[in-house]
PDB file of C-alpha atoms in Angstrom:
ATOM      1  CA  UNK A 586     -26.705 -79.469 -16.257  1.00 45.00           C
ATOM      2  CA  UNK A 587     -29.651 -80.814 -14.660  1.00 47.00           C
ATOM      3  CA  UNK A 588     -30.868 -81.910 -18.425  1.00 44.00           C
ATOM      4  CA  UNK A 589     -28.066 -84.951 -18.328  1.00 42.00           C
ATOM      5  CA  UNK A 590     -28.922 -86.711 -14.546  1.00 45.00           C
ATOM      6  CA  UNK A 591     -30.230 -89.663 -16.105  1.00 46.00           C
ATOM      7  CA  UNK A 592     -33.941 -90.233 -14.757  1.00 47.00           C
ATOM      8  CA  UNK A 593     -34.851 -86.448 -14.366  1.00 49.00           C
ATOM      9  CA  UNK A 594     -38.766 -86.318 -15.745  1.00 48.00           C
ATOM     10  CA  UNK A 595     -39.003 -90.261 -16.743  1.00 47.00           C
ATOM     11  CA  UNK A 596     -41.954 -92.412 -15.005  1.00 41.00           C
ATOM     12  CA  UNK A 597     -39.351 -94.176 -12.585  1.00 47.00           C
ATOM     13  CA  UNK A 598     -36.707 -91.099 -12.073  1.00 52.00           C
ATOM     14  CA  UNK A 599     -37.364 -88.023 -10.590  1.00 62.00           C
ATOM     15  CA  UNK A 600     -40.928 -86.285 -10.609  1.00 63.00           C
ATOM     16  CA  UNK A 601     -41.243 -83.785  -7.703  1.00 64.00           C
ATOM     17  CA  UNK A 602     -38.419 -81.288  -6.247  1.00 65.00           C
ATOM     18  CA  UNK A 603     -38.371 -82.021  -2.572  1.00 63.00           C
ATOM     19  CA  UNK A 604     -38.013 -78.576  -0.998  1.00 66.00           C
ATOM     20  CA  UNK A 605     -36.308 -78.555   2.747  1.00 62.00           C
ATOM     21  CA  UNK A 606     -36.284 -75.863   4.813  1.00 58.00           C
ATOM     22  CA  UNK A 607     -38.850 -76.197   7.162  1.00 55.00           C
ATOM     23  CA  UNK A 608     -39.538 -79.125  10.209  1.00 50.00           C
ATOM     24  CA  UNK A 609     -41.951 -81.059   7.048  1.00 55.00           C
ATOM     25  CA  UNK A 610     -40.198 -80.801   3.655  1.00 59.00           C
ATOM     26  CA  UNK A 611     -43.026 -79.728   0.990  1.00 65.00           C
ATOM     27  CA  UNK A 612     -43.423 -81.721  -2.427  1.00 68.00           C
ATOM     28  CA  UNK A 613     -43.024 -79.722  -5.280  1.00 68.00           C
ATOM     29  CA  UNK A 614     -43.192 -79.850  -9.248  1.00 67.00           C
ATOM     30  CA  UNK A 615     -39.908 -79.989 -10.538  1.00 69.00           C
ATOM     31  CA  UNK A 616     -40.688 -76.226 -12.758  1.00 68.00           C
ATOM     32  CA  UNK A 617     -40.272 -74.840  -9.421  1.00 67.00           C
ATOM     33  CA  UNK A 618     -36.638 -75.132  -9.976  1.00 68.00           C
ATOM     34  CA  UNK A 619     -34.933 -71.897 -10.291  1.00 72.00           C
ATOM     35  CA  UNK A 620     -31.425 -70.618 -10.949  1.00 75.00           C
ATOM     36  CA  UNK A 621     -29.274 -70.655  -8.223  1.00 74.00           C
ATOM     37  CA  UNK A 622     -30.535 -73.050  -5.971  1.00 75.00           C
ATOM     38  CA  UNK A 623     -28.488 -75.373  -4.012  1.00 72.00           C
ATOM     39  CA  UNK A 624     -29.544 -78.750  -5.102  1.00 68.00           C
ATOM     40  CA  UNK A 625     -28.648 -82.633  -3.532  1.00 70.00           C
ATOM     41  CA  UNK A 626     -29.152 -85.194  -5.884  1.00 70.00           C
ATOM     42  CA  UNK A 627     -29.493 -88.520  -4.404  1.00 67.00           C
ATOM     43  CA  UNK A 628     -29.230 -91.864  -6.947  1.00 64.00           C
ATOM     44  CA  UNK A 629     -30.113 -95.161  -6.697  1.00 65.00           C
ATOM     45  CA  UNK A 630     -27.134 -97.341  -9.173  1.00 63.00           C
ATOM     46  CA  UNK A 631     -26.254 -95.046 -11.719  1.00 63.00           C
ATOM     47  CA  UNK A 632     -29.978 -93.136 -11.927  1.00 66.00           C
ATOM     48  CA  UNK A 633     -31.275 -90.087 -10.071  1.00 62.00           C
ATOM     49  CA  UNK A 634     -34.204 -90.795  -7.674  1.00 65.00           C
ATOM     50  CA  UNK A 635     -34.384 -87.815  -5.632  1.00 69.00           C
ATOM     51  CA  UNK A 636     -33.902 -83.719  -5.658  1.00 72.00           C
ATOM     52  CA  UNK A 637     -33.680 -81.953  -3.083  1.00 70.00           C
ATOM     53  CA  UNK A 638     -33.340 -78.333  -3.059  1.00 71.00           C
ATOM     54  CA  UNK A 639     -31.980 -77.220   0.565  1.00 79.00           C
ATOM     55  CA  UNK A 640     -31.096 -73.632   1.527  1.00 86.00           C
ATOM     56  CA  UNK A 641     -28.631 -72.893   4.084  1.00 91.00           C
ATOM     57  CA  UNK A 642     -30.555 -70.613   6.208  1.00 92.00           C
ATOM     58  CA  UNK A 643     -34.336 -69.280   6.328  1.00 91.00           C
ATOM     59  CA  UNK A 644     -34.725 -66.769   9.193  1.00 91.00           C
ATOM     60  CA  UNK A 645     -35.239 -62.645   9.626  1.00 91.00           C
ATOM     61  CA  UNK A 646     -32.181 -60.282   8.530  1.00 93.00           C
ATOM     62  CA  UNK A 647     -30.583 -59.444  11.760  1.00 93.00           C
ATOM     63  CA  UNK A 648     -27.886 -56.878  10.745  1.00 93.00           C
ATOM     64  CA  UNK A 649     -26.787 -55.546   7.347  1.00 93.00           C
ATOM     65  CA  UNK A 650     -23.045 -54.933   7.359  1.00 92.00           C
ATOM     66  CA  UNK A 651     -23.092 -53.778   3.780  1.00 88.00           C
ATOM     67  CA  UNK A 652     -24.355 -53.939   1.047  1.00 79.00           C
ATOM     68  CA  UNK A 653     -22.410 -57.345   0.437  1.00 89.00           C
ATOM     69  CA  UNK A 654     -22.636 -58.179   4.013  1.00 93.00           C
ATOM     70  CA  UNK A 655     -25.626 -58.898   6.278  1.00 95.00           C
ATOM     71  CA  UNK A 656     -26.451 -61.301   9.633  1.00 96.00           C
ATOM     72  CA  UNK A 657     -29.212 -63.986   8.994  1.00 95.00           C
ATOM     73  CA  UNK A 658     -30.527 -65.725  11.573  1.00 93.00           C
ATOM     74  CA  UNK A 659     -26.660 -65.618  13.250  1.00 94.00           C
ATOM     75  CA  UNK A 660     -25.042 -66.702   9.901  1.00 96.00           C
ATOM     76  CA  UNK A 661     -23.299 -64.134   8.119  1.00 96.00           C
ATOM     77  CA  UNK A 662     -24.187 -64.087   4.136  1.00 96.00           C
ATOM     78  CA  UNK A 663     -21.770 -62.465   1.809  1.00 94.00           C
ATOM     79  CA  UNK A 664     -23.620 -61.244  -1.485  1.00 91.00           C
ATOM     80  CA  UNK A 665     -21.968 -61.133  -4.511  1.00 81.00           C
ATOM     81  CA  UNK A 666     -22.544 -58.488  -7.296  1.00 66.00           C
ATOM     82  CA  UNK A 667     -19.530 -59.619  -9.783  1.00 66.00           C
ATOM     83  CA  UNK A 668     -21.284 -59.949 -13.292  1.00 65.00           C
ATOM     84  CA  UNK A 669     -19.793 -63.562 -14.041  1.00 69.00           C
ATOM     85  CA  UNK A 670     -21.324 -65.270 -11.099  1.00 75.00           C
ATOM     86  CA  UNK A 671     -23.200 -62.362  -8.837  1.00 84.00           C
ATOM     87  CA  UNK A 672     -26.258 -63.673  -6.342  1.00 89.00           C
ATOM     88  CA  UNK A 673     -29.310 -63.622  -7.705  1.00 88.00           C
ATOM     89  CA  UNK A 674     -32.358 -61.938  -5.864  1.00 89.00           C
ATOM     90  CA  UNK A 675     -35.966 -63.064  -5.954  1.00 89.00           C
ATOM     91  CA  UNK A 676     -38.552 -60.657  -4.218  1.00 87.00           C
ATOM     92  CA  UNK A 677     -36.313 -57.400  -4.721  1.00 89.00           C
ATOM     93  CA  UNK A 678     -34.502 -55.727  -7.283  1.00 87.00           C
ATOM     94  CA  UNK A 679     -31.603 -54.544  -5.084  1.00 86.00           C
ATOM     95  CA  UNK A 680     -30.212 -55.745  -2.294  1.00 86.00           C
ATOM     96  CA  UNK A 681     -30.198 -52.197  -1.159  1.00 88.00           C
ATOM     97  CA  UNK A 682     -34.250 -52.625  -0.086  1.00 90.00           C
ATOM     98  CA  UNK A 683     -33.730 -55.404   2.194  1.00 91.00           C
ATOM     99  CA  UNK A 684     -34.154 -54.460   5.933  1.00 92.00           C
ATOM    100  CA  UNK A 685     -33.947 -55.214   8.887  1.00 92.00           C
ATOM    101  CA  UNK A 686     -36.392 -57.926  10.171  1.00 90.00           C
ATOM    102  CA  UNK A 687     -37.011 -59.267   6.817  1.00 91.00           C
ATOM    103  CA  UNK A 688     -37.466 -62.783   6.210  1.00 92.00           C
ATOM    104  CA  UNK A 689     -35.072 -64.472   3.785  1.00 92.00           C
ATOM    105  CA  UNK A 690     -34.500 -67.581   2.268  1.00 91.00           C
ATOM    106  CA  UNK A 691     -30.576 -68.065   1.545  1.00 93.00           C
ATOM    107  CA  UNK A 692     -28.857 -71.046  -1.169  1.00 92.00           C
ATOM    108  CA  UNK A 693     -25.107 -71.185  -1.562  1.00 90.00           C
ATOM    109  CA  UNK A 694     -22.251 -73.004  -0.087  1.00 89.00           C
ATOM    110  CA  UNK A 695     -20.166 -72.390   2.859  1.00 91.00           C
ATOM    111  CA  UNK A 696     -16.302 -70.671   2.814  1.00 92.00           C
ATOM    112  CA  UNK A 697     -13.830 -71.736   5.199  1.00 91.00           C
ATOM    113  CA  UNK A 698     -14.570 -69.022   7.729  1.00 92.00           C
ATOM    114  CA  UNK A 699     -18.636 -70.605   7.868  1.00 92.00           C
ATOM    115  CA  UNK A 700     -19.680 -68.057   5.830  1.00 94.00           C
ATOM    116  CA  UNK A 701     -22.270 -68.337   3.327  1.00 94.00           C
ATOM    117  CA  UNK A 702     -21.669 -67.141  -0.442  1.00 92.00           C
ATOM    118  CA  UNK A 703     -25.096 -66.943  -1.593  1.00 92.00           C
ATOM    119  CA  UNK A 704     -26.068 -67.830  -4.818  1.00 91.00           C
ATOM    120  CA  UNK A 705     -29.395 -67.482  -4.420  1.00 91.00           C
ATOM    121  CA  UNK A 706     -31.289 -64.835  -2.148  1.00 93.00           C
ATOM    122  CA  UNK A 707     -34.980 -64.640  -1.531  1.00 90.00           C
ATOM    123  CA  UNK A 708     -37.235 -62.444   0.577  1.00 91.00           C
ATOM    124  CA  UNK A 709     -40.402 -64.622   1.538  1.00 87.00           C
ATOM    125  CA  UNK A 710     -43.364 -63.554   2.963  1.00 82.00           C
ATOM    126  CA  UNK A 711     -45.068 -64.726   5.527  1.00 73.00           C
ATOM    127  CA  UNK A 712     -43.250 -66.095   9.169  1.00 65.00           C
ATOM    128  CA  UNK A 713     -41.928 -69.664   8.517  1.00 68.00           C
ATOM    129  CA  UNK A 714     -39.801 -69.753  11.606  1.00 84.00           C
ATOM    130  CA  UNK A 715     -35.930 -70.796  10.939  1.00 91.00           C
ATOM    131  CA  UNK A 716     -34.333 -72.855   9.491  1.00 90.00           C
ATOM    132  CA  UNK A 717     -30.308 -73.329   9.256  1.00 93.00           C
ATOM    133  CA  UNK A 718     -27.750 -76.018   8.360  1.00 92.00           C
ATOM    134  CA  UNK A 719     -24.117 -75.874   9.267  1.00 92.00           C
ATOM    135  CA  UNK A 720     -21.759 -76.628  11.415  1.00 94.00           C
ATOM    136  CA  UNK A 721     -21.564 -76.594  15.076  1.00 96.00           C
ATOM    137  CA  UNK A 722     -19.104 -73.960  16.538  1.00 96.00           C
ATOM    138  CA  UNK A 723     -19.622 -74.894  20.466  1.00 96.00           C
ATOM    139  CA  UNK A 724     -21.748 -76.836  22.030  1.00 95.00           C
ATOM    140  CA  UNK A 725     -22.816 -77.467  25.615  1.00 94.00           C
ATOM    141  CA  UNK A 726     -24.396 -80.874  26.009  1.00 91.00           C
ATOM    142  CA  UNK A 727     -24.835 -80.096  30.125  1.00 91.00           C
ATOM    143  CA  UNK A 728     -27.517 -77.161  29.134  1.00 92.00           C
ATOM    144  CA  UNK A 729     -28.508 -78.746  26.100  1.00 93.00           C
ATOM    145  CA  UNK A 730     -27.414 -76.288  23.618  1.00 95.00           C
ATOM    146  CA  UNK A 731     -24.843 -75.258  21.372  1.00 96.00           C
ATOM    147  CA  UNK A 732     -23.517 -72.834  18.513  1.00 97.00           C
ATOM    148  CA  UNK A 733     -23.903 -72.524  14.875  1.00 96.00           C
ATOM    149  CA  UNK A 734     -21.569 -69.708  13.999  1.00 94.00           C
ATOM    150  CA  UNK A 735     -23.253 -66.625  16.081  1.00 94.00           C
ATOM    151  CA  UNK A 736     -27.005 -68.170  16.601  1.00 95.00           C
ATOM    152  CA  UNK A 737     -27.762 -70.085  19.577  1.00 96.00           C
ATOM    153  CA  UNK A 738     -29.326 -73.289  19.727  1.00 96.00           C
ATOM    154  CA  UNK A 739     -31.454 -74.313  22.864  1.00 95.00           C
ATOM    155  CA  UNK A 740     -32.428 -77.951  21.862  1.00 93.00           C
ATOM    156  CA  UNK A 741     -33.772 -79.271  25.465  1.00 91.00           C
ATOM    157  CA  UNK A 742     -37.149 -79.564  24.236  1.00 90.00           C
ATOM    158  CA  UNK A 743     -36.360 -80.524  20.121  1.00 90.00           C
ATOM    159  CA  UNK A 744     -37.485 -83.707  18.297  1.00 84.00           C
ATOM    160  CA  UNK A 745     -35.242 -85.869  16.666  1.00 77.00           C
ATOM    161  CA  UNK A 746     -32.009 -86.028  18.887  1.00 77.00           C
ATOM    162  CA  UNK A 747     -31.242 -88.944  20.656  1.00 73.00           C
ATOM    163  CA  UNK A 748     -29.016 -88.905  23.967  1.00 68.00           C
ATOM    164  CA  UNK A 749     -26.204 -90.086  22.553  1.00 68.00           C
ATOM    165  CA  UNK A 750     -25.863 -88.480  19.185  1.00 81.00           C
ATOM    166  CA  UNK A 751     -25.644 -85.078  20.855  1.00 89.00           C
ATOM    167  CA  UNK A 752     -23.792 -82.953  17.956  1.00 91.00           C
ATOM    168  CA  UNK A 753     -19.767 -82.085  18.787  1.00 91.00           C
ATOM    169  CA  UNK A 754     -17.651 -79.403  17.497  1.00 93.00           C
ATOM    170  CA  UNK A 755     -17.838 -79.711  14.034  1.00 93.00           C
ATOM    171  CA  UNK A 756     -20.598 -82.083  13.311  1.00 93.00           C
ATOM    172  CA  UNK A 757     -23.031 -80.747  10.353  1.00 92.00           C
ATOM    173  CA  UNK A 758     -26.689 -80.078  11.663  1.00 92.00           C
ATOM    174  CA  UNK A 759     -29.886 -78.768  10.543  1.00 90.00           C
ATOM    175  CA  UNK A 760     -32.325 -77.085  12.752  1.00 92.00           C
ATOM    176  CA  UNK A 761     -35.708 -75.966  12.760  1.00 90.00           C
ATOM    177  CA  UNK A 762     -37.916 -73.241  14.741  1.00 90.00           C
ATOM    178  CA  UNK A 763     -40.208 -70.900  15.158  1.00 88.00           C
ATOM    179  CA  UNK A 764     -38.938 -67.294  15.130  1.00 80.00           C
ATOM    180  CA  UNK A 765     -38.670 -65.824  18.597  1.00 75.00           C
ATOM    181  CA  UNK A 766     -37.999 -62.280  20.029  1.00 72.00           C
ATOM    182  CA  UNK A 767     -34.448 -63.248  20.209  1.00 79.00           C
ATOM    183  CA  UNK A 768     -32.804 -63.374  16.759  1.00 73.00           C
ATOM    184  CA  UNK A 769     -29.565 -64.384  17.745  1.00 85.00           C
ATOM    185  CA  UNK A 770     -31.254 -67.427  20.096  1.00 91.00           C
ATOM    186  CA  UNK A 771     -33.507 -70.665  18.426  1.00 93.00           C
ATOM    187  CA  UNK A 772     -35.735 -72.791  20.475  1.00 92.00           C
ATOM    188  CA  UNK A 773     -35.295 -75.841  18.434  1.00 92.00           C
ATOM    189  CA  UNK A 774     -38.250 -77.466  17.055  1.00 90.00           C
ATOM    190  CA  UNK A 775     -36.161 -80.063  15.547  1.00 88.00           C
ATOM    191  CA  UNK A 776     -32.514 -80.592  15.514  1.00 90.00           C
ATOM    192  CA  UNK A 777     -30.880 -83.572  12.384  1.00 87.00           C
ATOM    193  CA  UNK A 778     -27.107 -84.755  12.552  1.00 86.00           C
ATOM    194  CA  UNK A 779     -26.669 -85.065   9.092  1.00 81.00           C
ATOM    195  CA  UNK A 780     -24.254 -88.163   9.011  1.00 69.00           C
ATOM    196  CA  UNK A 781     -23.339 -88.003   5.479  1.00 54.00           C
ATOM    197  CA  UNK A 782     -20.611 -85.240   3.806  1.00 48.00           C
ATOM    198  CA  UNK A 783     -21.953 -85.396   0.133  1.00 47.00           C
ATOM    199  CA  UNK A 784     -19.463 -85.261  -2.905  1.00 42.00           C
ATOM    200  CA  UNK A 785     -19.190 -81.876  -5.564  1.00 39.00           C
ATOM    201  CA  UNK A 786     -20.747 -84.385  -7.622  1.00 39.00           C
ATOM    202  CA  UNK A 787     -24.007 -85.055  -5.757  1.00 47.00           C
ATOM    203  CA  UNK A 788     -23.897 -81.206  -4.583  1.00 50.00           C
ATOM    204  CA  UNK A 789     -24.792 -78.259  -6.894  1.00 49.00           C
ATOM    205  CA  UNK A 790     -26.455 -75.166  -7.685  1.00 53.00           C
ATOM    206  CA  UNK A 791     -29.016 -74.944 -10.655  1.00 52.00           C
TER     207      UNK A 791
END
């Protein structure tokens, strides 16, 4: 699919995957791309001038459920194993060896409940901190915080949020921080209102 977005590869079009994630997105070659990633492609006219590949949530594995059910970083991820469209793994060969404490790297979309079908799972090494994007489920502007589905947000102290665009119930966000002793609680780094609801067709996986 990604073979037909006119520009892809040409001198003018797109050259580097831009790879979110973290507080500074990181550059990368566009062979980085692998299957089930969720992708935004962003166009200039009728031409695509920008990738982005942007997973849903990067943070430790708080709680597995089941073996199609675990807690990341407060978002629940539902695996799937069907063989026309199961999740694919990177780092493991089952999803049986993930643990506990693990650090993950999650693509996929979100279901009507805020859950996540994955797509895509990784287990990274390494402590990147957290990353998630969603949508707020409370949100106290008084204490400077709020809710994306069970994780915490304490944003007093967080880049990038201006007094009066303080994200409401509902309002799609991404946020970024290091990983504390509290999984279910984020001391924001950097919290985006993402302004924008992109269409099916500027949103896929690979």
């Amino acid at each position: 699919q990604l073979q037909r977005l006119p520009g892809l590869g040409s001198r003018q079009g797109l050259q580097h995957l831009h790879c979110a994630g973290l507080a500074a997105p990181q550059q990368r070659s566009l062979s980085t791309l692998r299957l089930g990633m969720s992708l935004e492609v962003h166009a200039l006219g009728q031409e695509a001038n920008a990738l982005w590949c942007r997973p849903e949530v990067l943070g430790p594995v708080q709680r597995i459920i089941d073996p199609q059910r675990l807690v990341v970083a407060g978002q629940t991820v539902l695996t799937q194993v069907a063989a026309g469209d199961p999740t694919l793994l990177d780092g493991l060969q089952e999803l049986e060896e993930l643990g506990v404490g693990d650090l993950v790297e999650v693509h996929g979309q979100r279901d009507r409940l805020g859950r996540i079908r994955a797509s895509r799972l990784s287990r990274v090494a390494g402590s990147p901190g957290v990353s998630v994007r969603g949508r707020v489920t409370a949100s106290d502007p008084l204490n400077r915080t709020f809710a994306l589905g069970g994780l915490i947000v304490d944003a007093r102290t967080a880049a990038g949020l201006a007094e009066d665009r303080w994200p409401t119930l509902g309002d799609r966000v991404v946020v970024f921080g290091p990983a504390g002793t509290r999984p279910q609680h984020l001391v924001a780094a950097v919290v985006r209102r993402l302004t924008s609801e992109l269409t099916d067709a500027t949103r896929m996986h690979v």
